[in-house]
Coordinates of C-alpha atoms in Angstrom, one line a residue:
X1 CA 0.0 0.0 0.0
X2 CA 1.4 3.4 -0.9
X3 CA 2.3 6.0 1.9
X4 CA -0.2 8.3 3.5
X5 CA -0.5 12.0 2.5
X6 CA -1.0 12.7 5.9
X7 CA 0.0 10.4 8.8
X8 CA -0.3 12.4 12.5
X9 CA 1.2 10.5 15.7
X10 CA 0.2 11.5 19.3
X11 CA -0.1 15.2 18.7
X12 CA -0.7 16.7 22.0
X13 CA -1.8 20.9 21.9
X14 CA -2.0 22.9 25.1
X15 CA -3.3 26.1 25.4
X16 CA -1.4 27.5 28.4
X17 CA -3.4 29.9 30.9
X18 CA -2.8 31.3 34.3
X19 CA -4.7 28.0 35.8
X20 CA -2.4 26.2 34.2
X21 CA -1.9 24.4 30.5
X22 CA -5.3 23.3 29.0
X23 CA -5.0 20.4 26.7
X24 CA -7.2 20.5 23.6
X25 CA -5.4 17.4 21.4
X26 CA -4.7 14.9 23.4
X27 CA -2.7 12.3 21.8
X28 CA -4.0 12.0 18.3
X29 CA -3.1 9.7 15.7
X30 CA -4.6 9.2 12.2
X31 CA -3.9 8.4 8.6
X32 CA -5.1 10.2 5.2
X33 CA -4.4 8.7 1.5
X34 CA -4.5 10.9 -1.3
X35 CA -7.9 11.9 -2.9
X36 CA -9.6 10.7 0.3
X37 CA -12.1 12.6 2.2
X38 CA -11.8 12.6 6.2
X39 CA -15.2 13.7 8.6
X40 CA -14.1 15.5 11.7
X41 CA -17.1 15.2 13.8
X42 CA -17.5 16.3 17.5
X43 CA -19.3 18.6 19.8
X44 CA -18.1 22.6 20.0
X45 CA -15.2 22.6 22.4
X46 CA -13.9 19.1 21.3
X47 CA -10.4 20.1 19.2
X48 CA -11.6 20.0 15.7
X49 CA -10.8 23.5 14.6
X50 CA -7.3 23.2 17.0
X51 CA -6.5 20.0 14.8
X52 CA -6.5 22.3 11.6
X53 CA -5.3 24.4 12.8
X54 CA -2.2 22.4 14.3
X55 CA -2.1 20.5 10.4
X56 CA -0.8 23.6 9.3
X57 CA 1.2 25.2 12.3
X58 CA -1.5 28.8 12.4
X59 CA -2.5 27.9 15.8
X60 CA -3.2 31.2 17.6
X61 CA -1.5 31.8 21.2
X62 CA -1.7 30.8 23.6
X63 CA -1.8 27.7 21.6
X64 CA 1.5 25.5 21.5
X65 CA 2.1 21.9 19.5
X66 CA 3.7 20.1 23.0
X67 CA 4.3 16.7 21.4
X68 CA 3.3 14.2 18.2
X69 CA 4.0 14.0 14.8
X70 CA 2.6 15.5 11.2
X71 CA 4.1 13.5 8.7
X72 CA 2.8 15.3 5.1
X73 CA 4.3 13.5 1.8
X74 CA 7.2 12.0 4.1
X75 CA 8.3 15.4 6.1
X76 CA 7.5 16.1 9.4
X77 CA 5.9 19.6 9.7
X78 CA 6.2 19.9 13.0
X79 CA 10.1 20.0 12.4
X80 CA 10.1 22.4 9.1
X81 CA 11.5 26.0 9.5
X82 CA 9.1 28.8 8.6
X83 CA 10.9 29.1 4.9
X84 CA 10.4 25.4 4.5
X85 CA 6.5 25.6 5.7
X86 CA 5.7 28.1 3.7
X87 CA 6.7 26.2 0.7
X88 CA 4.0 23.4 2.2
X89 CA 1.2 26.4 3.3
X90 CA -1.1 27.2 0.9
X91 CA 0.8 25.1 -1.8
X92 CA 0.6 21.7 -0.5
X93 CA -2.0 22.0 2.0
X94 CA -4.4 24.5 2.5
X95 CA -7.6 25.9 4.3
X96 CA -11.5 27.1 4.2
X97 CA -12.2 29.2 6.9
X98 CA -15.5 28.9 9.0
X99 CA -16.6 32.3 8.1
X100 CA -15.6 33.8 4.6
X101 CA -16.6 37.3 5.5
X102 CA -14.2 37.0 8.5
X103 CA -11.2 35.7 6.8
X104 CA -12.0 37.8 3.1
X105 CA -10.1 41.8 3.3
X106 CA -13.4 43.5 3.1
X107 CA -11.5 46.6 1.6
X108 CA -10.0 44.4 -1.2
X109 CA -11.5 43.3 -4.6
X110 CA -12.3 38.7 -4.8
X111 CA -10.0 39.5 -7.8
X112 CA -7.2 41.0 -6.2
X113 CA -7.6 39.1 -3.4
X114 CA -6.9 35.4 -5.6
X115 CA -4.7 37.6 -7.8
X116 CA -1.9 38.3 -4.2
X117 CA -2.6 34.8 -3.3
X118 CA -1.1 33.6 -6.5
X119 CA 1.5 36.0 -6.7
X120 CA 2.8 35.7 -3.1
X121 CA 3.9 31.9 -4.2
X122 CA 4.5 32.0 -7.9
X123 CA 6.2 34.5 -9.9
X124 CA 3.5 35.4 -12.4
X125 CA 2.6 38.6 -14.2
X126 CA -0.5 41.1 -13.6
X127 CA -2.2 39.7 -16.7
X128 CA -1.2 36.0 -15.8
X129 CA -2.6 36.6 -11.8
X130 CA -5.5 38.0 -13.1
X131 CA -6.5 35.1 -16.0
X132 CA -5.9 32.5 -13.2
X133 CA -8.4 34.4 -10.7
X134 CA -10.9 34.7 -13.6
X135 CA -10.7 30.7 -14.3
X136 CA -10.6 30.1 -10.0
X137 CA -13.7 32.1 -10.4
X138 CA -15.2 30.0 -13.0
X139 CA -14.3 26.7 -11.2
X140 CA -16.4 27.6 -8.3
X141 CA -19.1 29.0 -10.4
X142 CA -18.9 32.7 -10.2
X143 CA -18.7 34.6 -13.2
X144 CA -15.5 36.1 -14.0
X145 CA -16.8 39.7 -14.2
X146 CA -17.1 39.2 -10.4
X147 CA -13.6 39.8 -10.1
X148 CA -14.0 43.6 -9.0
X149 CA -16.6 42.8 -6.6
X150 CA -15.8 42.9 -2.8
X151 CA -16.9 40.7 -0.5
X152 CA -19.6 42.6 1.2
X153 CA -21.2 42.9 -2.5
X154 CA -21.4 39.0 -2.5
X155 CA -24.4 36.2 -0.9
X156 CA -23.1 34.2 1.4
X157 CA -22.6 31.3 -0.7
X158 CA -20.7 33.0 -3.3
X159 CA -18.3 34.7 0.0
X160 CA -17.5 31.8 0.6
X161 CA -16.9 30.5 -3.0
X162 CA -14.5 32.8 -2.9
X163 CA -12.8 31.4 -0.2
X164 CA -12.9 27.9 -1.8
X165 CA -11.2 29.0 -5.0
X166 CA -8.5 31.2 -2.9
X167 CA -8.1 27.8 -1.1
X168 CA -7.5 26.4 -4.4
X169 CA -5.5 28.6 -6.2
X170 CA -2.3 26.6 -6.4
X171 CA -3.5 23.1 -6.3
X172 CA -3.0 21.6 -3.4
X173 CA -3.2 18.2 -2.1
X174 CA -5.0 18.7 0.7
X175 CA -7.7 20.9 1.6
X176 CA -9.0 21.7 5.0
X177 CA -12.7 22.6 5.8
X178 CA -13.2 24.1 8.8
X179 CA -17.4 23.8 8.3
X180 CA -17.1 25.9 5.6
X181 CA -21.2 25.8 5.6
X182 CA -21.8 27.7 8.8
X183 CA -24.9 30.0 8.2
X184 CA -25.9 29.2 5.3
X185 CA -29.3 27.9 4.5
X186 CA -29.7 24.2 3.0
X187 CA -29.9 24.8 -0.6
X188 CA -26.8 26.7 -0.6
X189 CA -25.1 24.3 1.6
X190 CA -25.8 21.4 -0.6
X191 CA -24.6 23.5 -3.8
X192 CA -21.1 24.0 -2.1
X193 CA -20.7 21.0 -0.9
X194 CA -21.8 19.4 -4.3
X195 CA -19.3 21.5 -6.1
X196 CA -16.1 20.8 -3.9
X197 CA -17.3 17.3 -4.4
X198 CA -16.8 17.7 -8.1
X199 CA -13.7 19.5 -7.8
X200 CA -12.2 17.2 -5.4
X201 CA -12.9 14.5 -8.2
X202 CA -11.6 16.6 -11.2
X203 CA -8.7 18.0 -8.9
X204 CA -7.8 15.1 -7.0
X205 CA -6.9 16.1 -3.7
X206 CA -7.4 14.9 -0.2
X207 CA -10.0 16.9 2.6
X208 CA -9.9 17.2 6.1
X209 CA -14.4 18.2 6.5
X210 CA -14.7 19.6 9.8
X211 CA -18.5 20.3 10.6
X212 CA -21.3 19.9 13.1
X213 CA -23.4 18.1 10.6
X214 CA -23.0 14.2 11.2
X215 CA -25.9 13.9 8.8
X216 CA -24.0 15.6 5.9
X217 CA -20.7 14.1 6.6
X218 CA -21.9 10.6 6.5
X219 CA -23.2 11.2 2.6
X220 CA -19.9 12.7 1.5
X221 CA -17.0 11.4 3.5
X222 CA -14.9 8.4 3.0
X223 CA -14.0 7.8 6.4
X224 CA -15.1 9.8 10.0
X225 CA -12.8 10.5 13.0
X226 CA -15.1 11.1 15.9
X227 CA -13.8 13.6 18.3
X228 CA -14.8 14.1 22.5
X229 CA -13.0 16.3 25.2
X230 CA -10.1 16.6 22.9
X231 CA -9.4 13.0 22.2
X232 CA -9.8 10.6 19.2
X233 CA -12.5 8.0 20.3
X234 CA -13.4 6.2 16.9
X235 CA -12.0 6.8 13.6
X236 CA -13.6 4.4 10.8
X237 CA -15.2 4.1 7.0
X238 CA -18.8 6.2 7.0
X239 CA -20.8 3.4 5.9
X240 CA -19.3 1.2 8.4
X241 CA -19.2 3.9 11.6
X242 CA -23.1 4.3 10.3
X243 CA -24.4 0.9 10.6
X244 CA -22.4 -0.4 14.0
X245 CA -20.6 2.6 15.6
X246 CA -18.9 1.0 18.7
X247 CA -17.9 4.2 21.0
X248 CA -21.2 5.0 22.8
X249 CA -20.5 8.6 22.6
X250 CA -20.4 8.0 18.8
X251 CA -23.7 6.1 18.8
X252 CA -25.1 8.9 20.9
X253 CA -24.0 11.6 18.3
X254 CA -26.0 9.8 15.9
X255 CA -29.4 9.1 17.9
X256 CA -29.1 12.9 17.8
X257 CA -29.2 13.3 14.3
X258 CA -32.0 12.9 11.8
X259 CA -31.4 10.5 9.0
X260 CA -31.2 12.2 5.6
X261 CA -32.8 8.9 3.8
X262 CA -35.5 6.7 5.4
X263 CA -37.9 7.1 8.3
X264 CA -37.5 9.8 11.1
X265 CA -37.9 8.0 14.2
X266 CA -37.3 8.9 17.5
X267 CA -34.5 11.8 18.6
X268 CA -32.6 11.4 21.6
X269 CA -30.1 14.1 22.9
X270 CA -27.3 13.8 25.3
X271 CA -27.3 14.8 28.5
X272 CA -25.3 16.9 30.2
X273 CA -22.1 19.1 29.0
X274 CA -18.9 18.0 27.9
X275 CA -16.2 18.1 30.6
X276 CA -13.6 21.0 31.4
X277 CA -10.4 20.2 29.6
X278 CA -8.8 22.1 32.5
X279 CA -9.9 19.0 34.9
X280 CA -11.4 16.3 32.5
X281 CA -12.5 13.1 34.5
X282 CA -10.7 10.2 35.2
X283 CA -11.2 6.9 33.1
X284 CA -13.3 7.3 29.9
X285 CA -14.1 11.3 29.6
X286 CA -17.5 10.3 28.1
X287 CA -18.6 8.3 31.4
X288 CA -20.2 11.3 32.9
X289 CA -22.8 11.3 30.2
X290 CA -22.8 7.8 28.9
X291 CA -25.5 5.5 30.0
X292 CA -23.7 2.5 29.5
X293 CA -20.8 3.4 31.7
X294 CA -19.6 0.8 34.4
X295 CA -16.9 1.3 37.2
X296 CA -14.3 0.4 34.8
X297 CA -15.4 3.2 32.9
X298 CA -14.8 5.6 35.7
X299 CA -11.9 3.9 37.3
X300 CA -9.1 4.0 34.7
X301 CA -8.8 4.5 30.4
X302 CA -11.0 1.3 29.0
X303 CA -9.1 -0.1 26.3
X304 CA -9.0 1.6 23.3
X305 CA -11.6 0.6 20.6
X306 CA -10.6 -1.5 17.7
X307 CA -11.2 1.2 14.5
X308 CA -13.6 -0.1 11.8
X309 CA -10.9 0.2 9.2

């Protein structure tokens, strides 16, 4: 089997505060192939957005990497040099942010926005930048004479558009999603999500789909990493996690969740509140809230749950 394009060991992040170091990865280990599409699902607070942000070494302070291991096409990037990472950001690997209007210059054109993108990585002309924006813009289905437009002159959808083709201006091989559908209604969401799904087939390269919606993940990922009080508790195939998920928090995240095909059936939430990362419990962090725990649970770490593949 050929190497991963993305193999992370035990990567541990601390967010360090006068109470003392918080820890919001705690030992987290996964593998992506190429052209593969990864879930990230988990409640708010549960180190999705800290794991992309970790992947590619933005993590704001007080945030610090304190241990693991990023392997990205055989290179460690926890061990690269800022000149040496940013020949891997934005080239190799980049990111859609949660909220396009937040991470969009609202006093800059979508043109000359995709325009310094390209030309902060690749020496290209005025007339090349802007013929590359104009065919970005194309690729995520705006029209090109949108290039003068700012951001604030733009729906939602096509904000973050935008953001989709800045994330793909130099064709990467991964792509990170940090729910790059917050706020938007359903049709929109489902036209996005449709169209990265094309582009990720014409394109061919790898996501990292971080979003609240288990639902939605389930119909377009390959495989689903299930997050809970910062650690990894199942990691497996969608259509296998779906039809015998053996974490019970994992099971409880999808009682929660409608099914998108077939009958409705009964919701049930979960109770309670996910633990403080200052002082998370003893044993399985999930016992708290789990209706299936047993003293073992709350005694010491159960053994770790065979993944699904």
């Amino acid at each position: 089997m050929a190497e991963p394009l993305l193999s992370v060991r035990g990567l541990c992040v601390d967010y360090l505060g006068p109470q003392g170091p918080v820890r919001a990865l705690d030992g987290v280990s996964f593998e992506l192939r190429a052209g593969e599409v990864l879930g990230v699902a988990g409640e708010s607070g549960s180190g999705k957005s800290t794991l992309a942000q970790a992947l590619l070494r933005i993590l704001p302070a007080p945030g610090v990497i304190t241990g693991g291991e990023v392997r990205f096409e055989g290179r460690d990037l926890l061990r690269l040099d800022e000149a040496a990472l940013r020949e891997v950001r934005w080239q190799r690997i980049s990111m859609v942010f949660q909220s396009a209007m937040d991470s969009l210059n609202p006093v800059l054109t979508v043109g000359a926005q995709l325009a310094d993108t390209l030309r902060a990585h690749r020496r290209v002309s005025g007339r090349e930048a802007r013929q590359r924006s104009a065919a970005l813009l194309e690729l995520v289905g705006i029209p090109a004479d949108r290039l003068g437009a700012f951001p604030h002159q733009l729906s939602g959808g096509m904000r973050q558009r935008v953001g989709i083709a800045v994330a793909l201006a130099l064709e990467p091989r991964l792509v990170i999603l940090d729910e790059p559908t917050t706020a938007l209604d359903v049709i929109v969401e489902r036209e996005i999500l449709q169209r990265l799904l094309e582009l990720r087939r014409r394109l061919g390269f790898a996501v990292v789909f971080i979003t609240h919606d288990l639902a939605r993940m389930l119909q377009i990922s390959d495989r689903v990493a299930v997050f809970y009080a910062a650690q990894l508790v199942e990691l497996g195939p969608a259509a296998a996690l779906r039809a015998e998920a053996r974490h019970p928090y994992t099971r409880a995240l999808l009682s929660a969740f409608p099914s998108v095909h077939g009958p409705p059936g009964e919701r049930t939430g979960i109770p309670g509140a996910p633990p403080s990362l200052l002082h998370p419990p003893d044993g399985c962090r999930f016992h708290p809230r789990c209706p299936l725990a047993e003293d073992a649970c709350r005694s010491g770490e159960p053994p770790r749950l065979a993944a699904l593949g």
